[in-house]
Tab-separated table of C-alpha atoms in Angstrom:
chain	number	residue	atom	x	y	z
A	1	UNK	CA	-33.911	-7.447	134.603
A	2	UNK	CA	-35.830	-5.444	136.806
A	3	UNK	CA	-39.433	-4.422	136.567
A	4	UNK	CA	-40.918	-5.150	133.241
A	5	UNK	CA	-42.976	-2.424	132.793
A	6	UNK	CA	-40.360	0.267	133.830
A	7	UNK	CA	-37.802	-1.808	131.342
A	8	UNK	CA	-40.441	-2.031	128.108
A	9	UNK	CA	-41.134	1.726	128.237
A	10	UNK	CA	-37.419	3.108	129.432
A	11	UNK	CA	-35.848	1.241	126.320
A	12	UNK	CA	-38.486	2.357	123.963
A	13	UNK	CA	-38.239	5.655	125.160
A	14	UNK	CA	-34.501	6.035	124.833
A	15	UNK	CA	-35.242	5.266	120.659
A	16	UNK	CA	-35.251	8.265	118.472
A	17	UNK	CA	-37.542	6.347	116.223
A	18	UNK	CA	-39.814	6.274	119.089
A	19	UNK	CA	-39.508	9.984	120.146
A	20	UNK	CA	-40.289	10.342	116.426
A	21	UNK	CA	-43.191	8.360	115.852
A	22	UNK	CA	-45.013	8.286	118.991
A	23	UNK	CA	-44.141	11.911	119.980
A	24	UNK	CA	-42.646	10.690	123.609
A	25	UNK	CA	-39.360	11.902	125.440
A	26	UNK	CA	-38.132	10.455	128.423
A	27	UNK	CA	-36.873	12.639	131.621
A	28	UNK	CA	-35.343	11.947	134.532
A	29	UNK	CA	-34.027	14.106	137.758
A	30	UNK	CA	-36.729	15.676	140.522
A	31	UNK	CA	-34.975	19.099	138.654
A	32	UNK	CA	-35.489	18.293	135.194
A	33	UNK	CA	-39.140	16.801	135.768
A	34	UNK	CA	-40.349	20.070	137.855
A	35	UNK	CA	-39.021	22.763	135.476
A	36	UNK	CA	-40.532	20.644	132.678
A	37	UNK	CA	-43.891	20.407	134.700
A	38	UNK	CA	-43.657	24.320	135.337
A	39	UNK	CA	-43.161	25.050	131.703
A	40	UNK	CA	-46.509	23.407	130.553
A	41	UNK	CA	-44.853	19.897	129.321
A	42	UNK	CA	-47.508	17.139	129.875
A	43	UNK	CA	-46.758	14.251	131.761
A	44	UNK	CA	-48.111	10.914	130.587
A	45	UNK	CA	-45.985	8.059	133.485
A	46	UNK	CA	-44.022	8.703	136.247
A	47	UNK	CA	-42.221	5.888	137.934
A	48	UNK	CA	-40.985	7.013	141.152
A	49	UNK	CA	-39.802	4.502	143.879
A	50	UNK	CA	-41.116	6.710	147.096
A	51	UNK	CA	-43.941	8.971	147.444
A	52	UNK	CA	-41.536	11.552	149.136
A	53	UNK	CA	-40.292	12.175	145.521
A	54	UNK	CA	-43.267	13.093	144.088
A	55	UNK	CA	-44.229	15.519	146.966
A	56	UNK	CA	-41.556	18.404	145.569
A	57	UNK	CA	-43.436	18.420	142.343
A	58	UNK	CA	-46.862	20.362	141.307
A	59	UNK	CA	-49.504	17.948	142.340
A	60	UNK	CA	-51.636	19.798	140.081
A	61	UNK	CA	-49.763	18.707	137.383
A	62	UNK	CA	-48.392	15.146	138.160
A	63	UNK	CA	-52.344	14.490	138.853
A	64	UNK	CA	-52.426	14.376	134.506
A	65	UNK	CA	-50.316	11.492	134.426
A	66	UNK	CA	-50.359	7.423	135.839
A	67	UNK	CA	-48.276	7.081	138.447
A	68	UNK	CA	-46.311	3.753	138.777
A	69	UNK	CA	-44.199	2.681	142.281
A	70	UNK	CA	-41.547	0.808	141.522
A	71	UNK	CA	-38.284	-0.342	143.527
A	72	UNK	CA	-35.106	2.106	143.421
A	73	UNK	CA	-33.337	-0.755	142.376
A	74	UNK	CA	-35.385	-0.988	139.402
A	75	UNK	CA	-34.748	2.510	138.628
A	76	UNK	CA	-30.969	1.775	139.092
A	77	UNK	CA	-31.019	-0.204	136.274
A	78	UNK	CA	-31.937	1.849	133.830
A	79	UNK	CA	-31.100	5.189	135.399
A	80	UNK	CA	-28.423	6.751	132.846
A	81	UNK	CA	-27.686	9.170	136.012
A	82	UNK	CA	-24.407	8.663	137.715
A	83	UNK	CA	-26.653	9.044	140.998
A	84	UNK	CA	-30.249	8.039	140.320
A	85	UNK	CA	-32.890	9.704	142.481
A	86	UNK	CA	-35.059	7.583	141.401
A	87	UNK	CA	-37.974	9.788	139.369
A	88	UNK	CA	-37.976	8.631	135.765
A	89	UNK	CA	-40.967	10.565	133.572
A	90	UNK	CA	-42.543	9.678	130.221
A	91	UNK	CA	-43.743	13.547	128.883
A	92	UNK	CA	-45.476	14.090	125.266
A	93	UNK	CA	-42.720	15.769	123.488
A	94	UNK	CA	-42.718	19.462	124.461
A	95	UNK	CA	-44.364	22.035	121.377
A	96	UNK	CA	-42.345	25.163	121.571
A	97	UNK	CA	-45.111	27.152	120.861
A	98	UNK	CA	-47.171	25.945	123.708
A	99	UNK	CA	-44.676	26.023	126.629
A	100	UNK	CA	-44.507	29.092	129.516
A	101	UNK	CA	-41.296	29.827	129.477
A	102	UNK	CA	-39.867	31.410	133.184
A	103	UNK	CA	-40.803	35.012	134.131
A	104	UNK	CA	-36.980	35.469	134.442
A	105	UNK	CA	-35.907	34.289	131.345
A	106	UNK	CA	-38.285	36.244	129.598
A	107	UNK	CA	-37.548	39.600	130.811
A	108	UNK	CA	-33.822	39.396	130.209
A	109	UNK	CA	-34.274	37.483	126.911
A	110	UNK	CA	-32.334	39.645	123.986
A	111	UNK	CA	-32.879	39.527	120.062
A	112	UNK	CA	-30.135	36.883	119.998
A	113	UNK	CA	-30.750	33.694	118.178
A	114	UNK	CA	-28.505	30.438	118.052
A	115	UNK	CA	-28.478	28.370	114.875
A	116	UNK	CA	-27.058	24.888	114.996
A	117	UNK	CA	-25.670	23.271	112.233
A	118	UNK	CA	-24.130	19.809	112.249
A	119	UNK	CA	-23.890	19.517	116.200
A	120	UNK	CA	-23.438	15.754	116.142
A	121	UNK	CA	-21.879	15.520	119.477
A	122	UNK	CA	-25.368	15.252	122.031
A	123	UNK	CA	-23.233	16.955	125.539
A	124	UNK	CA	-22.118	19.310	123.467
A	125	UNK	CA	-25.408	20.125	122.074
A	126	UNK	CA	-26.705	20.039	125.782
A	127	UNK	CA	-24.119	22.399	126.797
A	128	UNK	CA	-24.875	24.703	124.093
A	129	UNK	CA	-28.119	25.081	124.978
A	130	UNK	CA	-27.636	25.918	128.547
A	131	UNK	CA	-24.976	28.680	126.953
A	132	UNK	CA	-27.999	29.766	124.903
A	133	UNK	CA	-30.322	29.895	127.952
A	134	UNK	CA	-27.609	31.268	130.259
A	135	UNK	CA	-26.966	34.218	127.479
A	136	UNK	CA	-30.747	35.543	127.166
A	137	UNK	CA	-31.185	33.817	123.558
A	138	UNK	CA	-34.518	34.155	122.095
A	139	UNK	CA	-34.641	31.478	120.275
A	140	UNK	CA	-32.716	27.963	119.487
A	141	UNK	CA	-32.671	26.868	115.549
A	142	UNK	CA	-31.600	23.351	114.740
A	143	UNK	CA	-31.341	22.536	111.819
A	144	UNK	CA	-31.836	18.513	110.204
A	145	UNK	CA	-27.718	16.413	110.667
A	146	UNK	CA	-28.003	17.723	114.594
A	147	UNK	CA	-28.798	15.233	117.122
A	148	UNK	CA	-31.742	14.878	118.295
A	149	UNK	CA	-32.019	17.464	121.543
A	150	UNK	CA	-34.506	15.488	123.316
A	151	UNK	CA	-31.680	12.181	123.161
A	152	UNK	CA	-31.103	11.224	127.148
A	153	UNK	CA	-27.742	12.555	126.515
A	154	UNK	CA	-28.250	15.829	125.525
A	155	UNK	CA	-31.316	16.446	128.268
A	156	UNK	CA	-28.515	15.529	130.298
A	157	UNK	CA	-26.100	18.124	129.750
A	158	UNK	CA	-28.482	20.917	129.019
A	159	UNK	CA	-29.614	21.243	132.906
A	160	UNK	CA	-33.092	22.609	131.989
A	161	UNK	CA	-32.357	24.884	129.325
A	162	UNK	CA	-34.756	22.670	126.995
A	163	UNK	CA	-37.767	24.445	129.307
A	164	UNK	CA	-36.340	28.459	129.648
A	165	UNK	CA	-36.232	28.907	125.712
A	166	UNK	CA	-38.305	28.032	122.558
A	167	UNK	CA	-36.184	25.308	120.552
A	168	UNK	CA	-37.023	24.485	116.684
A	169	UNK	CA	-35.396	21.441	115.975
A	170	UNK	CA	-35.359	19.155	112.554
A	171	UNK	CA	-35.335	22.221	110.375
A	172	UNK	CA	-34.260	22.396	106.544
A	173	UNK	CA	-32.423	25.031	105.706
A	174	UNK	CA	-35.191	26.404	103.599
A	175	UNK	CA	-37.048	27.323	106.156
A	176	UNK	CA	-34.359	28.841	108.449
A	177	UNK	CA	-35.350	32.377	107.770
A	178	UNK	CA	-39.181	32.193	108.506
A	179	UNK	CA	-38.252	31.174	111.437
A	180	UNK	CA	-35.977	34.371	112.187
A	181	UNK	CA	-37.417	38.130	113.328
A	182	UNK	CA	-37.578	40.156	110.097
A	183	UNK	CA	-34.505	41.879	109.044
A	184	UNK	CA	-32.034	39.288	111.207
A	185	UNK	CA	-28.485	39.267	110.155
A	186	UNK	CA	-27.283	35.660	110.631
A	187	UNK	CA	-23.471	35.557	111.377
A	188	UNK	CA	-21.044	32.293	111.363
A	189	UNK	CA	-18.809	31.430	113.982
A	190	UNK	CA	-15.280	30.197	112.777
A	191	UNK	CA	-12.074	29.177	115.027
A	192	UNK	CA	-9.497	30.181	111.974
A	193	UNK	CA	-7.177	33.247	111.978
A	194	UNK	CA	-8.821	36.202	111.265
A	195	UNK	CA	-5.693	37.145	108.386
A	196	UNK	CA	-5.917	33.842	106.890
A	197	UNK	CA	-7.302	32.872	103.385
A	198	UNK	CA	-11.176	31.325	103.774
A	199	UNK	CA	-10.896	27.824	103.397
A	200	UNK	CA	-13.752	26.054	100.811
A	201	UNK	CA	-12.774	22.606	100.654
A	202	UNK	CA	-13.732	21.852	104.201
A	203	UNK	CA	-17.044	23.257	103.807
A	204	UNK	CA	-19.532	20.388	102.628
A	205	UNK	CA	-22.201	21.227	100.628
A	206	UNK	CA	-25.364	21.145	101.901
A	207	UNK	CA	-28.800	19.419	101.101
A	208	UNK	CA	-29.615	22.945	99.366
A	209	UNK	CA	-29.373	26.610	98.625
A	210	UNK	CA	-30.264	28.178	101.400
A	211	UNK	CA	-33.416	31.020	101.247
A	212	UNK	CA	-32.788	34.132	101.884
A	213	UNK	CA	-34.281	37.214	104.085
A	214	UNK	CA	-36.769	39.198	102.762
A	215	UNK	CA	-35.353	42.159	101.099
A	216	UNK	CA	-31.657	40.801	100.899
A	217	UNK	CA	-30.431	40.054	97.780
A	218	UNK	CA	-27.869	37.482	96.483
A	219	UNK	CA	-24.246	37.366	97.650
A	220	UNK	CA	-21.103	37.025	95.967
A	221	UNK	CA	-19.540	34.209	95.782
A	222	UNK	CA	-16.141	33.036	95.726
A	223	UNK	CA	-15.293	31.471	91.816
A	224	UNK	CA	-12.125	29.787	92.572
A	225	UNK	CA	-11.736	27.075	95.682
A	226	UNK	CA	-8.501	27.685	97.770
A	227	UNK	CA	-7.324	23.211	96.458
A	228	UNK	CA	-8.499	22.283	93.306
A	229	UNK	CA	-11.233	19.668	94.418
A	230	UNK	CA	-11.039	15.525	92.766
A	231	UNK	CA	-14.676	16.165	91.351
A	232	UNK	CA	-16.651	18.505	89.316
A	233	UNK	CA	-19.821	18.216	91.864
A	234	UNK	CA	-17.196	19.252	94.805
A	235	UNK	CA	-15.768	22.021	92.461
A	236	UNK	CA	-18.941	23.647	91.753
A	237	UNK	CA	-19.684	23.140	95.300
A	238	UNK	CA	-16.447	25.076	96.190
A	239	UNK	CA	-17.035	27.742	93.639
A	240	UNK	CA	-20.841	28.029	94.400
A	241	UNK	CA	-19.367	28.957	98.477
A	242	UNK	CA	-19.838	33.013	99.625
A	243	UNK	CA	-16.934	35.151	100.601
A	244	UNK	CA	-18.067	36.204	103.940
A	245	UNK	CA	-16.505	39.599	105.938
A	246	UNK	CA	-14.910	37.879	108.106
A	247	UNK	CA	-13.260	40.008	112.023
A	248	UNK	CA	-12.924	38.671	115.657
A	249	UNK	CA	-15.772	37.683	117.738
A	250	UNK	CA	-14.796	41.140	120.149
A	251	UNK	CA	-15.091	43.338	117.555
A	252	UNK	CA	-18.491	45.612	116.784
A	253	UNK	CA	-21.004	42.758	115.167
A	254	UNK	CA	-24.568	42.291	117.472
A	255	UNK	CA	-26.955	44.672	116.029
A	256	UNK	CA	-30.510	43.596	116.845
A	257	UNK	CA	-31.354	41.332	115.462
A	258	UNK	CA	-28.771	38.500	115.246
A	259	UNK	CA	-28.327	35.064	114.912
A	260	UNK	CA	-25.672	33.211	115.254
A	261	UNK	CA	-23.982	29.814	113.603
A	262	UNK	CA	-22.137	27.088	115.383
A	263	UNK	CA	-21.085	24.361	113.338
A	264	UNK	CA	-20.077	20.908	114.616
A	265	UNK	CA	-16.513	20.023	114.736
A	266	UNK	CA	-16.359	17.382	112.820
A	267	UNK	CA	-18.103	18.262	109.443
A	268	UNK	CA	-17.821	22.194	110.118
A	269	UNK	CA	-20.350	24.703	108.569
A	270	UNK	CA	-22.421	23.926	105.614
A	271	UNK	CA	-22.463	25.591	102.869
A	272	UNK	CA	-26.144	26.619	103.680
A	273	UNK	CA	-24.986	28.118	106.571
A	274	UNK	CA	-22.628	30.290	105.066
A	275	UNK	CA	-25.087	31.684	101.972
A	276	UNK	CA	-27.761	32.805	104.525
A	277	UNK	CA	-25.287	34.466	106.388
A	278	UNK	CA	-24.218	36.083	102.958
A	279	UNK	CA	-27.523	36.684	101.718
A	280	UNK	CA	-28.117	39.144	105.266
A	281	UNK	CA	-25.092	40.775	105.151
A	282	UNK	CA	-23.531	38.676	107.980
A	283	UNK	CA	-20.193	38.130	109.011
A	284	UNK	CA	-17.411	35.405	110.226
A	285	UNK	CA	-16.742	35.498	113.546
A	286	UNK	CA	-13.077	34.545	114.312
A	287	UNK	CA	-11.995	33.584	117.943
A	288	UNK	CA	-8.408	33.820	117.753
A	289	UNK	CA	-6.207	30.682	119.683
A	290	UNK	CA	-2.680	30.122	120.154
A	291	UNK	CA	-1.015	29.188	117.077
A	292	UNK	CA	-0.591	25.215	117.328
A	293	UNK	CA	-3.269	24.674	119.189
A	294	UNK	CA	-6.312	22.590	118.418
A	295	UNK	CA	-9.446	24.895	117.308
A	296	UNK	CA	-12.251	24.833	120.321
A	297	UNK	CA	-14.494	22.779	120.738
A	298	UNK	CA	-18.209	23.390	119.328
A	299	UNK	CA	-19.836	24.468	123.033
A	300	UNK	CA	-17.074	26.764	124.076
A	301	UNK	CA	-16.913	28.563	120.301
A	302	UNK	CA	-21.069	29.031	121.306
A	303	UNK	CA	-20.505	30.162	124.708
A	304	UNK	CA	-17.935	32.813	123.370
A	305	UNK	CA	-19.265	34.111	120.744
A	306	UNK	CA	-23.199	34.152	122.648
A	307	UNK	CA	-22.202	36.215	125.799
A	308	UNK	CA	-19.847	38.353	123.735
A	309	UNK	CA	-23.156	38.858	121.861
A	310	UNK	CA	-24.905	39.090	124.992
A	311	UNK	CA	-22.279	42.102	125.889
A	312	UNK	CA	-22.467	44.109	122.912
A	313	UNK	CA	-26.855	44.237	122.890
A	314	UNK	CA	-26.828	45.253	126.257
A	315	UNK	CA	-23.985	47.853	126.024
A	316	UNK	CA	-26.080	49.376	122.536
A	317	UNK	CA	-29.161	48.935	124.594
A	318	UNK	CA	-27.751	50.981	127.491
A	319	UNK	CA	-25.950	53.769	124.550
A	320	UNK	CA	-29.810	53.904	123.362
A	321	UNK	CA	-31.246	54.875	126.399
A	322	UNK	CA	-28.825	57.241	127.285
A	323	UNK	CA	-29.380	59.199	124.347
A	324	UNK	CA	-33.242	58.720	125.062
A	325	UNK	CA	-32.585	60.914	128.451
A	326	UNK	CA	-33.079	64.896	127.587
């Protein structure tokens, strides 16, 4: 239905095997579209279905790409926005290390880092990355069993954060700390009571040991599982798991630099997670709820734990300079 040629490249461009192979991502939004454009992404298409939308973007920029009219109705179609404004945009998927991030979100970025592991869910993957932007964090890690951040989905929810902060995505956990400042302690984020037992049997092992900081050394790990697991792979798994110091999110724990992990609700933290958190001297972050009631949800353990983070930096930052003053 609908324009063909808006149809062909919309459906292809909503296909992670696309994204993948052809290096594509689809926006959509007059706001989405003009802080990518600002931050360097390169526009290949635009549809747009009057020439008044293209007017509040930079015409230096939307001069780099072919620009296709095409009937709002069209747009309609295959808008995934509740409201289209009809502006769809085929980009070359943004490089990290090429994009100019905003003034603003450079000066109050902090030596914070976020670490995703096994966010299936792609709103709350959006909405932890606008936590991460809204919170100053340097950097966003995510690591391979996330969703793809550049799905429709998660664009969606994140609101822009995708162009105010340098995000890694697809990583193996091997190569998790190269990608970290030097000395980074990597923490883990957990919704269980603080005075309770760690669990192992949740924890699924992961594609591989994790590698460890430079200058940290091995950590202990636990040698007895909390249920004696069906099979011997999932009992060395359980035995092979780190016994972490674990304390509540509000206590004393961002000391520059940190990273933090949020695991997905469904499949938890890896066990890859946990030993580079071990291996850096990190800790388990508790947030406390109501006995009975369900643990939170992945994007508001993130935004928690972040500006908590947040807080303590700035309030050492401020200590520091106070003792700077003669």
């Amino acid at each position: 239905p609908g324009d063909r040629r808006l149809g062909k490249v919309v459906t292809i461009a909503k296909s992670k095997k696309f994204r993948d192979n052809h290096g594509k991502v689809l926006l959509e939004g007059h706001r989405l579209i003009k802080d990518a454009l600002e931050a360097g992404a390169v526009p290949q298409t635009l549809f747009f279905s009057t020439v008044g939308h293209l007017k509040e973007l930079p015409e230096a920029e939307i001069k780099r790409a072919s620009l296709i009219k095409v009937k709002f109705e069209d747009i309609k179609i295959w808008s995934d926005l509740v409201t289209p404004q009809g502006l769809l945009g085929i980009f070359s998927k943004p490089d990290h290390a090429k994009m100019s991030y905003p003034a603003a979100q450079l000066t109050n970025s902090l030596p914070l880092l976020l670490i995703c592991d096994n966010i299936r869910d792609p709103g709350n993957l959006g909405t932890i990355l606008r936590s991460a932007a809204g919170a100053g964090c340097e950097k966003v890690l995510i690591t391979k069993g996330c969703v793809d951040p550049w799905e429709p989905k998660v664009l969606r929810a994140g609101m822009g954060a995708h162009f105010r902060l340098p995000i890694v995505t697809n990583l193996e956990w091997e190569s998790v700390p190269s990608n970290l400042p030097a000395g980074t302690q990597v923490c883990v984020a957990d919704n269980k009571d603080p005075g309770a037992p760690a669990k192992t049997t949740s924890v699924p092992r992961g594609a591989g040991r994790a590698g460890s900081a430079p200058g940290n050394t091995k950590a202990p790990v636990k040698s007895r599982p909390e249920a004696a697991p069906d099979h011997e792979d999932e009992e060395e798994a359980a035995a092979d798991i780190p016994e972490l110091a674990t304390q509540c999110y509000y206590e004393d724990w961002a000391r520059t630099p940190v990273a933090v992990v949020i695991g997905g609700e469904t499949h938890g933290l890896s066990a890859d997670a946990l030993h580079l958190a071990a291996s850096t001297g990190g800790k388990r972050l508790v947030i406390p709820v109501v006995p009975g009631v369900d643990s939170l949800n992945a994007a508001i353990a993130a935004a928690i734990v972040l500006f908590e983070g947040k807080r303590q930096l700035l309030r050492r930052h401020k200590e520091d300079d106070r003792q700077k003053v003669p």
